[in-house]
Coordinates of C-alpha atoms and ligand atoms in Angstrom, one line a residue:
X957 CA 59.1 118.1 -22.5
X958 CA 62.6 119.2 -22.2
X959 CA 65.5 116.3 -23.7
X960 CA 67.3 114.8 -21.1
X961 CA 71.3 116.6 -20.8
X962 CA 73.8 113.8 -21.4
X963 CA 75.2 113.6 -17.8
X964 CA 78.7 111.2 -17.1
X965 CA 78.1 109.1 -14.7
X966 CA 79.3 109.3 -11.2
X967 CA 82.1 106.7 -11.1
X968 CA 84.6 106.6 -9.3
X969 CA 86.1 108.6 -6.3
X970 CA 85.0 112.6 -5.5
X971 CA 87.8 114.6 -3.9
X972 CA 86.5 117.5 -2.1
X973 CA 88.9 120.4 -1.8
X974 CA 89.0 122.9 1.7
X975 CA 90.7 125.8 1.9
X976 CA 90.4 126.1 5.5
X977 CA 90.0 123.4 8.0
X978 CA 87.9 125.0 11.0
X979 CA 84.6 124.8 12.3
X980 CA 82.8 124.5 9.2
X981 CA 85.0 122.2 7.4
X982 CA 85.2 120.1 10.4
X983 CA 81.5 119.8 11.1
X984 CA 81.0 118.8 7.6
X985 CA 83.8 116.2 7.3
X986 CA 83.1 114.3 10.7
X987 CA 79.1 114.6 9.8
X988 CA 80.0 113.3 6.5
X989 CA 81.6 110.8 7.6
X990 CA 79.3 109.6 10.6
X991 CA 76.8 109.8 7.7
X992 CA 78.9 107.0 6.0
X993 CA 79.1 105.0 8.9
X994 CA 75.4 104.8 9.2
X995 CA 75.6 106.9 12.4
X996 CA 74.4 110.3 11.8
X997 CA 71.3 111.0 9.7
X998 CA 71.8 114.0 7.1
X999 CA 70.0 116.5 8.7
X1000 CA 69.8 120.1 6.4
X1001 CA 70.9 118.1 3.5
X1002 CA 68.7 119.0 0.5
X1003 CA 70.5 116.5 -1.8
X1004 CA 70.4 113.6 0.8
X1005 CA 67.1 113.8 2.2
X1006 CA 64.4 115.7 0.2
X1007 CA 62.1 114.5 -2.6
X1008 CA 61.8 116.2 -5.7
X1009 CA 57.6 115.8 -7.3
X1010 CA 57.5 114.7 -11.0
X1011 CA 54.5 115.1 -13.1
X1012 CA 51.0 116.3 -11.9
X1013 CA 50.0 115.7 -8.2
X1014 CA 47.8 112.6 -9.6
X1015 CA 51.0 110.5 -10.9
X1016 CA 52.5 109.9 -7.0
X1017 CA 56.4 110.4 -8.2
X1018 CA 58.0 111.5 -5.4
X1019 CA 61.7 110.4 -5.7
X1020 CA 64.9 111.1 -3.4
X1021 CA 66.7 113.4 -5.6
X1022 CA 69.4 111.6 -4.6
X1023 CA 67.8 108.9 -6.5
X1024 CA 66.9 110.9 -9.0
X1025 CA 70.0 112.9 -10.4
X1026 CA 72.7 110.8 -10.5
X1027 CA 74.5 112.4 -7.7
X1028 CA 78.1 111.0 -6.0
X1029 CA 77.5 108.9 -3.2
X1030 CA 79.1 110.3 0.6
X1031 CA 80.5 106.9 0.7
X1032 CA 82.9 107.8 -2.7
X1033 CA 84.3 111.1 -0.8
X1034 CA 88.0 111.7 0.0
X1035 CA 88.4 115.0 1.7
X1036 CA 92.0 117.5 1.8
X1037 CA 91.8 120.7 3.2
X1038 CA 94.4 123.7 3.2
X1039 CA 95.1 126.0 6.3
X1040 CA 97.3 128.2 8.1
X1041 CA 97.5 126.3 11.0
X1042 CA 99.0 122.7 11.7
X1043 CA 96.1 121.2 13.4
X1044 CA 94.5 117.4 12.0
X1045 CA 90.9 117.6 11.1
X1046 CA 90.4 116.1 14.5
X1047 CA 92.1 118.5 16.5
X1048 CA 90.5 121.7 14.6
X1049 CA 87.4 120.1 15.5
X1050 CA 88.5 119.7 19.1
X1051 CA 89.3 123.7 19.1
X1052 CA 86.4 124.5 17.0
X1053 CA 83.8 123.0 19.8
X1054 CA 81.1 122.7 17.5
X1055 CA 80.5 118.9 17.8
X1056 CA 80.6 116.7 21.1
X1057 CA 84.0 114.8 21.7
X1058 CA 81.3 111.6 21.5
X1059 CA 80.5 112.3 18.2
X1060 CA 84.3 112.6 17.0
X1061 CA 85.4 109.6 18.8
X1062 CA 83.4 107.3 16.4
X1063 CA 85.7 109.0 13.4
X1064 CA 88.7 110.1 15.2
X1065 CA 91.4 108.1 13.2
X1066 CA 89.9 108.9 9.8
X1067 CA 90.0 112.7 10.7
X1068 CA 93.5 112.2 12.0
X1069 CA 94.9 111.3 8.5
X1070 CA 93.9 114.4 7.1
X1071 CA 96.0 117.2 8.0
X1072 CA 96.5 120.4 6.0
X1073 CA 98.8 121.0 3.1
X1074 CA 100.9 124.5 3.7
X1075 CA 98.7 127.5 3.5
X1076 CA 98.2 130.4 0.5
X1077 CA 98.0 133.1 3.2
X1078 CA 98.5 136.9 2.9
X1079 CA 97.8 138.8 6.8
X1080 CA 97.1 142.4 4.3
X1081 CA 93.8 139.9 4.0
X1082 CA 92.8 138.6 7.2
X1083 CA 94.5 140.8 10.1
X1084 CA 92.9 138.9 13.0
X1085 CA 95.1 135.5 12.1
X1086 CA 99.3 135.1 12.1
X1087 CA 99.3 132.2 10.4
X1088 CA 102.7 129.4 11.0
X1089 CA 101.9 126.8 8.5
X1090 CA 102.2 128.7 5.1
X1091 CA 103.5 128.3 1.6
X1092 CA 107.0 130.3 0.7
X1093 CA 107.3 131.5 -2.8
X1094 CA 108.8 134.5 -4.8
X1095 CA 105.7 135.4 -6.9
X1096 CA 102.1 134.7 -6.8
X1097 CA 102.3 132.4 -9.4
X1098 CA 104.9 130.7 -7.8
X1099 CA 102.1 130.3 -5.1
X1100 CA 99.4 129.0 -7.6
X1101 CA 101.6 126.6 -9.0
X1102 CA 102.5 124.8 -5.8
X1103 CA 98.3 124.7 -5.2
X1104 CA 98.2 123.2 -8.6
X1105 CA 100.8 120.6 -7.6
X1106 CA 98.6 120.1 -4.5
X1107 CA 95.7 119.3 -6.3
X1108 CA 97.4 116.9 -8.7
X1109 CA 99.1 114.9 -5.5
X1110 CA 95.8 114.7 -4.2
X1111 CA 94.5 113.2 -7.4
X1112 CA 97.3 110.3 -7.8
X1113 CA 97.3 109.6 -3.9
X1114 CA 93.8 108.9 -3.8
X1115 CA 93.1 107.9 -7.2
X1116 CA 90.0 110.3 -7.8
X1117 CA 88.0 110.4 -10.9
X1118 CA 86.9 114.0 -10.4
X1119 CA 87.6 116.7 -7.5
X1120 CA 86.0 119.8 -6.2
X1121 CA 86.9 122.4 -4.2
X1122 CA 84.8 124.7 -1.4
X1123 CA 86.5 127.7 0.3
X1124 CA 86.0 127.5 3.9
X1125 CA 88.4 129.5 5.4
X1126 CA 88.2 132.9 6.6
X1127 CA 86.9 135.9 5.6
X1128 CA 89.2 137.9 3.6
X1129 CA 88.5 141.5 3.8
X1130 CA 86.5 143.6 1.6
X1131 CA 87.9 144.8 -2.0
X1132 CA 86.8 145.5 -5.2
X1133 CA 87.5 144.6 -8.8
X1134 CA 90.6 145.8 -10.0
X1135 CA 92.0 146.2 -14.0
X1136 CA 94.1 143.6 -13.0
X1137 CA 90.9 141.2 -12.7
X1138 CA 89.9 141.8 -16.3
X1139 CA 91.2 139.2 -18.4
X1140 CA 92.6 136.1 -18.6
X1141 CA 96.0 137.6 -18.9
X1142 CA 96.1 140.9 -17.3
X1143 CA 95.5 138.2 -14.2
X1144 CA 98.4 136.2 -15.1
X1145 CA 100.8 139.2 -15.3
X1146 CA 99.6 140.0 -12.0
X1147 CA 100.2 136.8 -10.6
X1148 CA 103.9 136.8 -12.3
X1149 CA 104.5 140.2 -10.6
X1150 CA 102.8 140.1 -7.6
X1151 CA 99.8 142.0 -7.5
X1152 CA 98.7 143.7 -4.2
X1153 CA 94.9 143.0 -5.6
X1154 CA 95.0 138.8 -6.0
X1155 CA 94.1 137.7 -2.7
X1156 CA 95.1 133.9 -1.7
X1157 CA 91.6 132.9 -2.4
X1158 CA 91.8 134.0 -5.7
X1159 CA 95.1 131.8 -6.2
X1160 CA 93.3 129.2 -5.0
X1161 CA 90.2 129.6 -7.2
X1162 CA 92.6 130.4 -10.1
X1163 CA 94.8 126.9 -9.4
X1164 CA 91.6 124.7 -9.2
X1165 CA 89.8 126.2 -12.1
X1166 CA 92.9 125.8 -13.8
X1167 CA 93.2 122.2 -13.0
X1168 CA 89.5 121.6 -14.4
X1169 CA 88.0 121.6 -10.7
X1170 CA 85.0 123.4 -9.9
X1171 CA 85.1 125.9 -7.2
X1172 CA 82.2 127.4 -4.5
X1173 CA 83.0 130.1 -2.5
X1174 CA 81.7 130.1 1.3
X1175 CA 82.6 133.0 2.7
X1176 CA 81.5 136.6 1.0
X1177 CA 85.1 138.1 -0.3
X1178 CA 85.7 139.0 -4.0
X1179 CA 87.3 135.9 -5.7
X1180 CA 85.4 133.8 -8.5
X1181 CA 83.3 137.0 -9.3
X1182 CA 85.8 138.8 -11.7
X1183 CA 85.9 138.8 -15.6
X1184 CA 89.2 137.1 -15.5
X1185 CA 88.3 134.1 -12.9
X1186 CA 84.7 133.6 -14.9
X1187 CA 86.1 133.9 -18.3
X1188 CA 88.4 130.8 -17.6
X1189 CA 85.8 128.8 -16.0
X1190 CA 83.9 129.2 -19.1
X1191 CA 87.4 128.7 -21.6
X1192 CA 88.1 125.4 -18.9
X1193 CA 84.7 124.0 -18.5
X1194 CA 84.3 124.7 -15.0
X1195 CA 81.4 125.2 -12.3
X1196 CA 82.1 128.2 -10.6
X1197 CA 79.5 129.1 -7.4
X1198 CA 79.6 131.9 -4.9
X1199 CA 79.1 133.5 -2.7
X1200 CA 79.0 133.3 0.9
X1201 CA 77.2 130.2 3.1
X1202 CA 73.3 131.2 3.7
X1203 CA 73.3 130.4 7.0
X1204 CA 71.4 131.8 10.3
X1205 CA 69.8 135.1 10.4
X1206 CA 70.1 135.8 6.1
X1207 CA 68.5 132.4 6.2
X1208 CA 65.3 133.6 7.8
X1209 CA 65.7 137.0 6.1
X1210 CA 64.8 135.3 2.8
X1211 CA 62.6 133.4 4.4
X1212 CA 60.4 136.1 6.0
X1213 CA 60.9 139.1 3.6
X1214 CA 59.3 137.5 0.7
X1215 CA 56.4 136.2 3.3
X1216 CA 56.2 139.9 4.2
X1217 CA 56.2 141.3 0.4
X1218 CA 54.0 138.4 -0.7
X1219 CA 51.2 140.2 1.5
X1220 CA 52.0 143.4 0.6
X1221 CA 53.1 144.5 4.3
X1222 CA 55.2 147.3 4.4
X1223 CA 58.6 147.4 6.2
X1224 CA 60.1 150.9 7.9
X1225 CA 62.9 149.1 9.3
X1226 CA 64.6 146.0 9.9
X1227 CA 67.7 145.5 12.8
X1228 CA 70.1 142.4 12.9
X1229 CA 72.8 141.9 15.4
X1230 CA 74.3 138.9 16.3
X1231 CA 76.8 138.1 18.9
X1232 CA 79.2 134.8 18.3
X1233 CA 82.4 133.4 19.4
X1234 CA 83.9 131.1 17.2
X1235 CA 87.4 132.0 14.7
X1236 CA 85.0 133.3 12.3
X1237 CA 84.1 136.1 14.9
X1238 CA 87.4 137.0 15.7
X1239 CA 88.2 137.6 12.4
X1240 CA 85.2 139.5 11.4
X1241 CA 86.2 141.5 14.7
X1242 CA 88.5 143.3 12.0
X1243 CA 86.4 146.4 10.2
X1244 CA 87.7 144.9 6.7
X1245 CA 86.1 141.5 7.4
X1246 CA 83.3 142.7 8.6
X1247 CA 82.7 144.8 5.7
X1248 CA 82.8 141.6 3.3
X1249 CA 80.0 140.3 5.5
X1250 CA 78.4 143.6 5.6
X1251 CA 77.5 144.2 2.0
X1252 CA 76.7 140.6 1.7
X1253 CA 74.2 140.7 4.4
X1254 CA 72.5 143.2 3.5
X1255 CA 72.4 142.8 -0.2
X1256 CA 69.4 140.2 0.3
X1257 CA 66.6 142.6 1.3
X1258 CA 66.8 145.5 -1.3
X1259 CA 66.5 142.8 -3.9
X1260 CA 64.0 141.0 -2.5
X1261 CA 61.9 144.3 -1.6
X1262 CA 62.2 145.7 -5.2
X1263 CA 61.4 149.1 -3.4
X1264 CA 61.8 150.8 -7.2
X1265 CA 58.7 148.7 -7.7
X1266 CA 57.1 149.4 -4.0
X1267 CA 58.1 152.7 -2.6
X1268 CA 54.7 153.3 -0.7
X1269 CA 56.3 149.5 1.1
X1270 CA 59.8 149.6 1.1
X1271 CA 61.6 153.0 -0.5
X1272 CA 63.1 154.0 2.9
X1273 CA 63.9 150.7 5.1
X1274 CA 66.5 151.1 7.6
X1275 CA 68.2 148.0 7.4
X1276 CA 71.4 147.9 9.6
X1277 CA 73.4 144.8 10.2
X1278 CA 75.3 144.7 13.5
X1279 CA 78.0 141.5 14.6
X1280 CA 80.0 141.4 17.8
X1281 CA 82.5 139.3 19.1
X1282 CA 81.5 137.7 22.2
X1283 CA 84.1 134.7 23.2
X1284 CA 81.7 132.9 25.4
X1285 CA 79.3 132.1 22.8
X1286 CA 81.7 129.9 20.8
X1287 CA 79.8 128.2 17.8
X1288 CA 76.4 129.2 19.3
X1289 CA 75.9 132.1 17.3
X1290 CA 73.0 134.0 19.0
X1291 CA 71.1 137.0 16.6
X1292 CA 68.4 139.1 17.4
X1293 CA 66.1 140.9 14.7
X1294 CA 63.7 143.3 15.2
X1295 CA 61.6 144.4 12.2
X1296 CA 59.5 147.0 12.2
X1297 CA 56.5 146.2 10.0
X1298 CA 53.2 148.2 8.8
X1299 CA 49.7 147.0 7.6
X1300 CA 46.3 148.4 6.8
X1301 CA 46.0 152.0 7.0
X1302 CA 49.7 152.3 7.9
X1303 CA 49.4 150.7 11.6
X1304 CA 52.5 149.9 13.0
X1305 CA 53.3 145.9 14.0
X1306 CA 56.6 144.6 15.4
X1307 CA 58.2 141.3 14.8
X1308 CA 61.0 140.1 16.9
X1309 CA 63.3 136.9 16.0
X1310 CA 65.7 135.4 18.4
X1311 CA 67.7 132.6 16.5
X1312 CA 70.2 130.6 19.1
X1313 CA 71.5 128.6 15.9
X1314 CA 74.9 126.8 15.6
X1315 CA 76.5 128.5 12.3
X1316 CA 78.9 125.5 11.8
X1317 CA 75.8 122.8 12.2
X1318 CA 73.6 125.0 9.6
X1319 CA 76.8 125.6 7.1
X1320 CA 78.0 121.8 7.0
X1321 CA 75.2 120.2 5.2
X1322 CA 75.6 123.4 2.6
X1323 CA 79.1 122.1 2.1
X1324 CA 78.2 118.9 0.8
X1325 CA 75.3 119.6 -1.4
X1326 CA 77.3 122.1 -3.0
X1327 CA 80.2 119.7 -3.2
X1328 CA 78.2 117.2 -4.5
X1329 CA 75.9 119.3 -7.1
X1330 CA 79.0 121.5 -8.7
X1331 CA 80.3 117.5 -9.1
X1332 CA 77.3 117.2 -11.2
X1333 CA 76.8 120.5 -13.2
X1334 CA 80.5 119.8 -14.1
X1335 CA 79.6 116.3 -15.0
X1336 CA 76.3 117.7 -17.2
X1337 CA 78.4 120.1 -18.7
X1338 CA 77.6 123.1 -17.1
X1339 CA 80.4 125.7 -16.5
X1340 CA 81.1 129.1 -15.4
X1341 CA 78.3 130.8 -12.7
X1342 CA 75.7 128.2 -11.7
X1343 CA 73.0 130.4 -10.5
X1344 CA 71.0 127.8 -9.6
X1345 CA 72.8 127.0 -6.6
X1346 CA 71.5 130.8 -5.4
X1347 CA 69.9 128.7 -2.9
X1348 CA 72.6 128.3 -0.3
X1349 CA 74.3 132.0 -0.7
X1350 CA 74.0 135.2 0.6
X1351 CA 74.9 136.9 -2.0
X1352 CA 74.8 134.8 -5.5
X1353 CA 77.0 134.8 -7.9
X1354 CA 74.5 136.0 -11.2
X1355 CA 74.9 137.2 -14.8
X1356 CA 75.3 140.9 -15.1
X1357 CA 72.7 141.2 -17.3
X1358 CA 69.8 140.0 -14.7
X1359 CA 69.7 141.3 -10.4
X1360 CA 70.5 138.1 -8.0
X1361 CA 67.7 136.2 -7.2
X1362 CA 67.7 136.3 -3.1
X1363 CA 64.0 134.9 -2.5
X1364 CA 64.7 131.5 -0.4
X1365 CA 61.3 130.2 -2.3
X1366 CA 62.3 131.2 -5.6
X1367 CA 65.7 129.6 -5.0
X1368 CA 64.3 126.3 -4.1
X1369 CA 61.8 125.9 -7.5
X1370 CA 65.1 127.5 -9.7
X1371 CA 67.0 124.4 -7.8
X1372 CA 64.7 121.9 -8.7
X1373 CA 63.6 122.9 -11.7
X1374 CA 67.0 123.0 -12.9
X1375 CA 67.4 119.2 -11.4
X1376 CA 64.5 118.7 -13.5
X1377 CA 65.6 120.1 -16.6
X1378 CA 69.1 118.1 -16.3
X1379 CA 66.8 114.9 -16.4
X1380 CA 64.7 116.0 -19.1
X1381 CA 61.2 115.9 -16.7
X1382 CA 58.2 119.0 -17.5
X1383 CA 58.7 121.9 -14.9
X1384 CA 55.6 122.2 -12.0
X1385 CA 53.6 125.6 -12.4
X1386 CA 51.2 124.6 -9.7
X1387 CA 48.0 125.4 -11.9
X1388 CA 46.4 122.4 -11.6
X1389 CA 43.2 123.1 -13.1
X1390 CA 43.0 119.8 -14.8
X1391 CA 41.7 118.6 -11.6
X1392 CA 38.8 120.7 -11.4
X1393 CA 37.8 119.9 -15.5
X1394 CA 39.6 122.4 -17.3
X1395 CA 41.8 121.5 -20.3
X1396 CA 45.4 122.8 -19.6
Ligands
NAD1210 N1 77.4 129.4 9.2 C1 78.8 129.5 9.1 O1 79.6 129.4 10.0 C2 79.1 130.8 7.9 C3 78.0 130.9 7.3 C4 78.3 131.8 5.9 C5 79.3 131.8 5.7 N2 80.9 131.2 6.4 C6 82.1 131.6 6.3 O2 82.6 130.3 6.3 C7 84.1 130.6 6.6 C8 84.7 129.6 7.6 O3 83.7 129.7 8.8 P1 84.4 128.5 9.9 O4 83.2 129.0 11.0 O5 84.7 127.7 9.9 O6 85.7 129.7 10.3 P2 86.8 129.6 11.1 O7 87.5 130.2 11.6 O8 86.5 128.3 12.0 O9 88.0 128.2 9.9 C9 88.3 129.2 9.3 C10 89.5 128.5 8.8 O10 90.7 129.1 7.4 C11 91.9 129.4 7.6 N3 92.4 130.0 7.0 C12 92.5 131.4 7.1 N4 93.0 131.6 5.6 C13 93.1 131.0 5.3 C14 93.6 130.7 3.9 N5 94.2 131.4 3.1 N6 94.4 129.5 3.3 C15 93.7 128.2 4.1 N7 92.8 128.2 5.2 C16 92.8 129.4 6.2 C17 91.3 129.5 8.8 O11 93.1 129.2 9.9 C18 90.7 128.8 10.1 O12 91.1 127.6 10.4 C19 84.2 131.6 6.8 O13 85.0 132.6 5.8 C20 82.9 132.1 7.4 O14 82.7 133.6 7.4 C21 80.3 130.4 7.3

């Protein structure tokens, strides 16, 4: 049995900082506020609703995760956000049109009090938006200083014990790692010299890490997955995780693909298309932002199927992903998947999926879980990449020594085993021979 990690208690208030006060953020905030008033249940949240088995099945120990590990209470959360528009959280939620007005009315006053701070914005990274509520600064260094000041003010004004940042802003264009991203020194020099390779999201991440605040990246663009910020996170003892919340279509992909592979069924092609009409859809209508999303959505299948190990089954899977902006759909995304599979003797079969999901309804509980688990990780002394939170991401950050784990079921086991490890409980092997007279 592992030794229980030393975990600082979840005392005091936890601040959750959200760059981006759009559909996902406001759905998360309104939901958390309703939950703590006892008006709604935290459906979709593993941290709040799931149990964890401890020891053998005969021991009958199944506590709720939130009773097993020392998590912050949803009642102890304070929210703050940055956005390029001035709308308060209530107004932004009304515009996002995810939640019904009647669900928002119960928490209207608290939501109106959440007024976004001015954002760090650069249109060259998000082509389809024009910000009006934006910070001014001669250098990116100066902008980072302003974000740090915002974080410190939030901490003082709300008397917070700890803070976590979860990026819920728009998807930035696809960019590749550059030499300026290599070390802390080159990155800080780049901030001072206004390097065009430093994005707004990197400025928020840098500021958060410098303030000792964990940073989770809900979008697919390059942010903390650069050596400079990974090194800074380790140096400052700050957990980071990412990237791109695993919600609708990719969630289904990482459920179905492991199932096909477990049964050694082959795949010839997987065509995925979506229509959505929210602001996220508008941003993704730009090819640069779509490219970030496409890469993150496409990576899952390759890693799950392992074509190099199973060439007969998965060598030439034709995988295509499309997202189309279609305003009438709003946040009610519709996704279609056509999967061409083959089985015994190579006989072809097809699977068709039509998923009518609500993007932000799937993303909101992920924001809650990430905020609570990132805070837990920091109190447990974990720092740098938190691969055990891969469960929540489409393109999980990982050590360069290993490939990322995409299979939802392995990710789930990893998450729960990490919690067991933290608390000094034995891992579940599912061997179970002892119930049949075999000595284990
Ligand atoms: N299921 C999902 O909804 C889902 C899944 C995976 C990833 N994501 C990602 O989460 C993010 C949020 O999604 P959403 O549906 O809430 O989008 P949204 O467009 O409703 O909200 C994003 C908000 O970010 C703001 N913004 C843009 N640039 C900013 C900046 N530099 N600083 C501060 N604010 C900024 C925008 O004004 C907008 O209000 C997107 O990147 C999206 O791709 C969402």
